[in-house]
Amino acid sequence: MSPFLNPSSSNSRSRAAGLRRGFGTVDTLLVVGGAALLAWGGLYLGKYSGRFDVNEFDEIPHGRAPKAVAVAADPNAALLKAGMVAYGKSCVACHQADGMGNPALNIPPLAGSDWVMESSPNRIIRIVLHGLNGPVKVKDTMYSGGQMNPWLKTPDNTAGLTPEEIAAALSYARNTWGNKAPMVTADQVTAILKETEKRVDPWTMDELMKVPMTSGVSASAAITPDQLKAALKALPAAELEAVLKEMKK
Ligand code: HEC
């Protein structure tokens, strides 16, 4: 057994010799070990220093742009795609793919609708959350006899839409078929949901006309990447896949 490991096992003579030998070993170790460390340090820097270039420390892996980064690059475009999916799920049956509605069934158009394109989304968010009943005037035409059901997802209405999906569907309707209006965010939808949480009945046109356009939520708000992430997360897997596929086009 080495005297370093169990010095008590040696007699004092061989112990002294062992210690002398020991110091020699330590010197050699320092030189060899130091050289090895330097060599390792050089190799490490060679491999990981990134040539001391700040751009090397960019979190985006070079050569392959991850999907999430592509999404964040244009949050509005992604929201519109998510909106197209939500619209296809919940609105298209009545308001049609071209947004023209079905006047014969008293379903008004969203394309060119003054309601849809109002700068503040205060009224249209209410319509989708709680529905609309009674006559409604759209593009100078009176539609009566139709009713739109509430579209908020609740325990009683599991086929409904989340606030994120409602924001996406409305953003889509506001920016498709030649329509042009600010995007709608999930925050705006939840803010109005809070304001109207006691409401049960669908809205009527007269009631909605009294909803101020300036109070409640602000007229326009650009969607943030976080809100977009939340919107995308809220989509069922199959729909998210459809959005991502659509975005690759
Ligand atoms: C079952 C049919 C139906 C579905 C589904 C439906 N709506 Fe409607 N929507 C209507 C009818 C009918 C009216 C008019 C109600 C009335 O006459 O009071 C209306 C009115 C509206 C209006 C106000 C009038 C206008 O034309 O601008 C908006 C905005 C609207 N719907 C948006 C949506 C959105 C967004 C969705 C999907 C989340 C949706 N609707 C789903 C039937 C429907």
Short mmCIF file of C-alpha atoms and ligand atoms in Angstrom, two decimals:
data_model
loop_
_atom_site.label_atom_id
_atom_site.label_comp_id
_atom_site.label_asym_id
_atom_site.label_seq_id
_atom_site.Cartn_x
_atom_site.Cartn_y
_atom_site.Cartn_z
CA MET A 1 0.00 0.00 0.00
CA SER A 2 1.31 3.48 -0.80
CA PRO A 3 2.70 5.47 2.13
CA PHE A 4 0.45 8.32 1.05
CA LEU A 5 -2.59 6.25 1.64
CA ASN A 6 -1.52 4.59 4.85
CA PRO A 7 1.60 6.23 6.29
CA SER A 8 1.28 4.41 9.61
CA SER A 9 2.01 1.13 7.89
CA SER A 10 5.61 2.17 7.02
CA ASN A 11 8.48 2.51 9.40
CA SER A 12 9.90 6.00 9.86
CA ARG A 13 12.88 5.44 7.55
CA SER A 14 11.05 4.29 4.52
CA ARG A 15 8.44 6.88 5.38
CA ALA A 16 11.00 9.68 5.11
CA ALA A 17 12.20 8.27 1.80
CA GLY A 18 8.65 7.97 0.66
CA LEU A 19 7.98 11.60 1.52
CA ARG A 20 11.07 12.72 -0.43
CA ARG A 21 9.95 10.66 -3.36
CA GLY A 22 6.52 12.11 -2.76
CA PHE A 23 7.64 15.71 -3.17
CA GLY A 24 9.35 14.79 -6.41
CA THR A 25 6.12 13.23 -7.60
CA VAL A 26 4.18 16.36 -6.70
CA ASP A 27 6.57 18.56 -8.74
CA THR A 28 6.22 16.32 -11.74
CA LEU A 29 2.47 16.24 -11.30
CA LEU A 30 2.34 20.05 -11.21
CA VAL A 31 4.26 20.38 -14.46
CA VAL A 32 2.48 17.63 -16.34
CA GLY A 33 -0.92 18.51 -14.91
CA GLY A 34 -0.43 22.22 -15.59
CA ALA A 35 0.53 21.50 -19.18
CA ALA A 36 -2.48 19.24 -19.56
CA LEU A 37 -4.77 21.93 -18.15
CA LEU A 38 -3.37 24.53 -20.55
CA ALA A 39 -3.82 22.18 -23.47
CA TRP A 40 -7.40 21.44 -22.38
CA GLY A 41 -8.08 25.16 -21.96
CA GLY A 42 -6.80 25.82 -25.45
CA LEU A 43 -8.93 23.05 -26.89
CA TYR A 44 -11.96 24.30 -24.95
CA LEU A 45 -11.58 27.84 -26.23
CA GLY A 46 -10.92 26.58 -29.73
CA LYS A 47 -14.17 24.69 -29.61
CA TYR A 48 -16.47 26.99 -27.64
CA SER A 49 -15.10 30.54 -27.75
CA GLY A 50 -17.00 31.32 -30.92
CA ARG A 51 -13.95 33.28 -32.04
CA PHE A 52 -14.93 35.76 -29.28
CA ASP A 53 -17.60 37.09 -31.61
CA VAL A 54 -20.71 38.42 -29.77
CA ASN A 55 -22.98 37.14 -32.52
CA GLU A 56 -21.82 33.62 -31.77
CA PHE A 57 -23.84 33.76 -28.57
CA ASP A 58 -27.12 34.34 -30.33
CA GLU A 59 -29.65 31.92 -28.81
CA ILE A 60 -30.99 30.97 -32.23
CA PRO A 61 -29.10 27.93 -33.46
CA HIS A 62 -27.46 28.80 -36.74
CA GLY A 63 -28.51 27.15 -39.92
CA ARG A 64 -31.89 26.00 -38.63
CA ALA A 65 -34.55 28.55 -37.67
CA PRO A 66 -36.94 26.92 -35.22
CA LYS A 67 -40.66 27.23 -35.93
CA ALA A 68 -41.32 29.31 -32.80
CA VAL A 69 -38.91 31.96 -34.04
CA ALA A 70 -40.57 32.08 -37.44
CA VAL A 71 -43.94 32.56 -35.68
CA ALA A 72 -42.64 35.38 -33.49
CA ALA A 73 -41.29 37.15 -36.56
CA ASP A 74 -44.82 38.11 -37.61
CA PRO A 75 -47.25 37.61 -34.73
CA ASN A 76 -50.13 39.23 -36.61
CA ALA A 77 -49.81 36.88 -39.57
CA ALA A 78 -49.83 33.90 -37.21
CA LEU A 79 -52.87 35.26 -35.36
CA LEU A 80 -54.71 35.60 -38.66
CA LYS A 81 -53.94 31.98 -39.49
CA ALA A 82 -55.14 30.86 -36.06
CA GLY A 83 -58.21 33.02 -36.69
CA MET A 84 -58.85 31.33 -39.99
CA VAL A 85 -58.92 28.00 -38.17
CA ALA A 86 -61.28 29.30 -35.44
CA TYR A 87 -63.51 30.94 -38.05
CA GLY A 88 -63.60 27.69 -39.98
CA LYS A 89 -64.61 25.85 -36.84
CA SER A 90 -67.30 28.19 -35.51
CA CYS A 91 -68.42 30.90 -37.90
CA VAL A 92 -68.13 29.69 -41.49
CA ALA A 93 -71.30 27.58 -41.40
CA CYS A 94 -73.42 30.72 -41.12
CA HIS A 95 -71.30 33.65 -42.27
CA GLN A 96 -69.75 31.62 -45.14
CA ALA A 97 -66.18 31.35 -46.41
CA ASP A 98 -66.55 34.56 -48.42
CA GLY A 99 -67.94 36.40 -45.36
CA MET A 100 -71.15 37.21 -47.22
CA GLY A 101 -73.51 35.47 -44.77
CA ASN A 102 -76.79 34.07 -45.99
CA PRO A 103 -79.41 36.82 -46.37
CA ALA A 104 -82.12 34.28 -47.24
CA LEU A 105 -81.67 32.86 -43.70
CA ASN A 106 -81.32 36.29 -42.12
CA ILE A 107 -77.59 35.81 -41.60
CA PRO A 108 -75.84 39.13 -42.21
CA PRO A 109 -72.45 39.49 -43.93
CA LEU A 110 -69.20 40.12 -42.08
CA ALA A 111 -67.46 41.26 -45.27
CA GLY A 112 -67.80 45.03 -45.42
CA SER A 113 -69.80 45.06 -42.17
CA ASP A 114 -69.60 48.33 -40.26
CA TRP A 115 -69.94 46.33 -37.03
CA VAL A 116 -66.95 44.17 -37.81
CA MET A 117 -64.77 47.09 -38.85
CA GLU A 118 -65.55 49.48 -36.00
CA SER A 119 -62.19 50.69 -34.71
CA SER A 120 -63.00 49.48 -31.18
CA PRO A 121 -63.92 45.81 -30.83
CA ASN A 122 -66.19 46.58 -27.80
CA ARG A 123 -69.38 45.56 -29.59
CA ILE A 124 -68.30 42.61 -31.72
CA ILE A 125 -66.58 40.94 -28.77
CA ARG A 126 -69.89 41.21 -26.89
CA ILE A 127 -71.75 39.70 -29.86
CA VAL A 128 -69.49 36.65 -29.96
CA LEU A 129 -69.43 36.22 -26.15
CA HIS A 130 -73.18 36.36 -25.56
CA GLY A 131 -74.84 36.22 -28.97
CA LEU A 132 -77.18 38.61 -30.80
CA ASN A 133 -80.95 38.59 -31.12
CA GLY A 134 -83.55 40.78 -32.83
CA PRO A 135 -83.21 42.97 -35.90
CA VAL A 136 -79.76 44.18 -36.85
CA LYS A 137 -78.76 46.65 -39.54
CA VAL A 138 -75.68 45.74 -41.55
CA LYS A 139 -74.51 47.73 -44.57
CA ASP A 140 -77.83 49.60 -44.64
CA THR A 141 -79.84 46.38 -44.80
CA MET A 142 -82.07 45.28 -41.97
CA TYR A 143 -81.79 41.61 -40.98
CA SER A 144 -84.48 40.37 -38.67
CA GLY A 145 -85.60 36.99 -37.57
CA GLY A 146 -82.13 35.55 -37.14
CA GLN A 147 -80.34 34.82 -33.91
CA MET A 148 -76.69 34.23 -33.19
CA ASN A 149 -75.83 31.97 -30.27
CA PRO A 150 -73.18 32.78 -27.67
CA TRP A 151 -69.77 31.41 -28.68
CA LEU A 152 -67.81 31.52 -25.43
CA LYS A 153 -66.54 28.15 -24.29
CA THR A 154 -68.10 27.32 -20.91
CA PRO A 155 -68.89 24.10 -19.02
CA ASP A 156 -72.36 24.27 -20.64
CA ASN A 157 -70.98 25.15 -24.06
CA THR A 158 -67.94 22.98 -24.53
CA ALA A 159 -68.04 23.40 -28.32
CA GLY A 160 -67.44 27.12 -27.84
CA LEU A 161 -64.27 29.15 -28.29
CA THR A 162 -61.67 30.26 -25.74
CA PRO A 163 -60.96 34.01 -25.40
CA GLU A 164 -57.79 33.42 -27.45
CA GLU A 165 -59.78 31.76 -30.24
CA ILE A 166 -62.44 34.50 -30.17
CA ALA A 167 -59.72 37.14 -30.50
CA ALA A 168 -58.21 35.21 -33.40
CA ALA A 169 -61.56 34.67 -35.20
CA LEU A 170 -62.46 38.36 -34.88
CA SER A 171 -58.98 39.48 -35.98
CA TYR A 172 -59.44 37.27 -39.02
CA ALA A 173 -62.91 38.68 -39.81
CA ARG A 174 -61.55 42.22 -39.42
CA ASN A 175 -58.73 41.63 -41.90
CA THR A 176 -60.14 39.34 -44.58
CA TRP A 177 -62.44 39.82 -47.65
CA GLY A 178 -61.09 43.37 -48.02
CA ASN A 179 -61.94 44.25 -44.39
CA LYS A 180 -59.36 46.33 -42.56
CA ALA A 181 -59.41 46.99 -38.79
CA PRO A 182 -57.07 46.60 -35.80
CA MET A 183 -56.41 43.11 -34.50
CA VAL A 184 -58.32 41.90 -31.44
CA THR A 185 -56.33 40.51 -28.52
CA ALA A 186 -57.25 37.86 -25.96
CA ASP A 187 -56.73 40.51 -23.25
CA GLN A 188 -59.44 42.62 -24.85
CA VAL A 189 -61.79 39.64 -24.89
CA THR A 190 -61.15 38.74 -21.24
CA ALA A 191 -61.54 42.41 -20.22
CA ILE A 192 -65.01 42.52 -21.81
CA LEU A 193 -65.84 39.12 -20.40
CA LYS A 194 -65.18 40.57 -16.96
CA GLU A 195 -67.36 43.63 -17.69
CA THR A 196 -70.24 41.40 -18.80
CA GLU A 197 -69.86 38.41 -16.50
CA LYS A 198 -73.37 38.81 -15.07
CA ARG A 199 -74.95 38.83 -18.50
CA VAL A 200 -77.02 35.85 -19.65
CA ASP A 201 -79.23 37.03 -22.56
CA PRO A 202 -77.96 37.66 -26.09
CA TRP A 203 -77.44 41.33 -26.98
CA THR A 204 -79.84 43.38 -29.08
CA MET A 205 -78.73 45.99 -31.58
CA ASP A 206 -80.25 48.80 -29.48
CA GLU A 207 -78.32 47.70 -26.40
CA LEU A 208 -75.08 47.42 -28.32
CA MET A 209 -75.47 50.89 -29.81
CA LYS A 210 -75.30 52.21 -26.23
CA VAL A 211 -71.98 50.47 -25.56
CA PRO A 212 -69.43 53.25 -25.79
CA MET A 213 -66.65 52.83 -28.31
CA THR A 214 -64.14 54.71 -26.22
CA SER A 215 -64.49 53.00 -22.85
CA GLY A 216 -63.66 49.43 -22.04
CA VAL A 217 -60.80 48.23 -24.16
CA SER A 218 -58.62 50.41 -26.31
CA ALA A 219 -59.31 50.65 -30.00
CA SER A 220 -56.14 49.03 -31.17
CA ALA A 221 -53.45 46.97 -29.63
CA ALA A 222 -50.73 45.10 -31.41
CA ILE A 223 -50.54 41.52 -30.30
CA THR A 224 -47.43 40.62 -28.34
CA PRO A 225 -45.48 37.41 -28.92
CA ASP A 226 -46.67 36.20 -25.48
CA GLN A 227 -50.30 36.69 -26.42
CA LEU A 228 -49.68 34.91 -29.67
CA LYS A 229 -48.07 32.00 -27.83
CA ALA A 230 -51.13 31.81 -25.57
CA ALA A 231 -53.41 31.88 -28.60
CA LEU A 232 -51.53 29.09 -30.29
CA LYS A 233 -51.31 27.04 -27.09
CA ALA A 234 -55.07 27.26 -26.71
CA LEU A 235 -55.60 25.53 -30.04
CA PRO A 236 -56.26 21.79 -30.04
CA ALA A 237 -53.26 19.86 -31.41
CA ALA A 238 -54.86 19.07 -34.77
CA GLU A 239 -55.74 22.71 -35.37
CA LEU A 240 -52.32 23.90 -34.31
CA GLU A 241 -50.86 21.52 -36.84
CA ALA A 242 -53.14 22.97 -39.50
CA VAL A 243 -51.97 26.48 -38.61
CA LEU A 244 -48.32 25.52 -38.75
CA LYS A 245 -48.82 23.76 -42.05
CA GLU A 246 -50.63 26.81 -43.40
CA MET A 247 -47.79 29.05 -42.25
CA LYS A 248 -45.23 27.09 -44.19
CA LYS A 249 -46.99 27.99 -47.45
C1 HEC B 1 -75.63 29.60 -36.35
C2 HEC B 1 -75.30 30.69 -37.25
C3 HEC B 1 -74.19 31.63 -36.83
C4 HEC B 1 -72.92 31.32 -36.44
C5 HEC B 1 -72.29 29.96 -36.30
C6 HEC B 1 -72.25 32.59 -36.19
N1 HEC B 1 -73.10 33.62 -36.42
FE1 HEC B 1 -72.65 35.59 -36.32
N2 HEC B 1 -74.58 36.06 -36.73
C7 HEC B 1 -75.58 35.14 -37.03
C8 HEC B 1 -76.84 35.83 -37.18
C9 HEC B 1 -78.18 35.20 -37.51
C10 HEC B 1 -76.59 37.20 -36.91
C11 HEC B 1 -77.61 38.31 -36.86
C12 HEC B 1 -78.35 38.20 -35.53
C13 HEC B 1 -79.58 39.08 -35.44
O1 HEC B 1 -80.27 39.19 -36.44
O2 HEC B 1 -79.83 39.64 -34.35
C14 HEC B 1 -75.15 37.30 -36.67
C15 HEC B 1 -74.46 38.49 -36.45
C16 HEC B 1 -73.10 38.62 -36.32
C17 HEC B 1 -72.38 39.88 -36.25
C18 HEC B 1 -72.95 41.29 -36.27
C19 HEC B 1 -73.58 41.63 -37.62
C20 HEC B 1 -72.60 41.65 -38.78
O3 HEC B 1 -72.93 40.99 -39.80
O4 HEC B 1 -71.55 42.28 -38.71
C21 HEC B 1 -71.07 39.55 -36.11
C22 HEC B 1 -69.90 40.52 -35.97
C23 HEC B 1 -70.96 38.11 -36.10
N3 HEC B 1 -72.21 37.58 -36.25
C24 HEC B 1 -69.76 37.42 -35.97
C25 HEC B 1 -69.70 36.02 -35.86
C26 HEC B 1 -68.48 35.31 -35.57
C27 HEC B 1 -67.11 35.93 -35.41
C28 HEC B 1 -68.80 34.00 -35.49
C29 HEC B 1 -67.91 32.84 -35.13
C30 HEC B 1 -67.29 32.91 -33.84
C31 HEC B 1 -70.24 33.89 -35.74
N4 HEC B 1 -70.73 35.14 -35.95
C32 HEC B 1 -70.93 32.69 -35.78
C33 HEC B 1 -75.41 33.80 -37.16
C34 HEC B 1 -74.29 33.08 -36.82
#
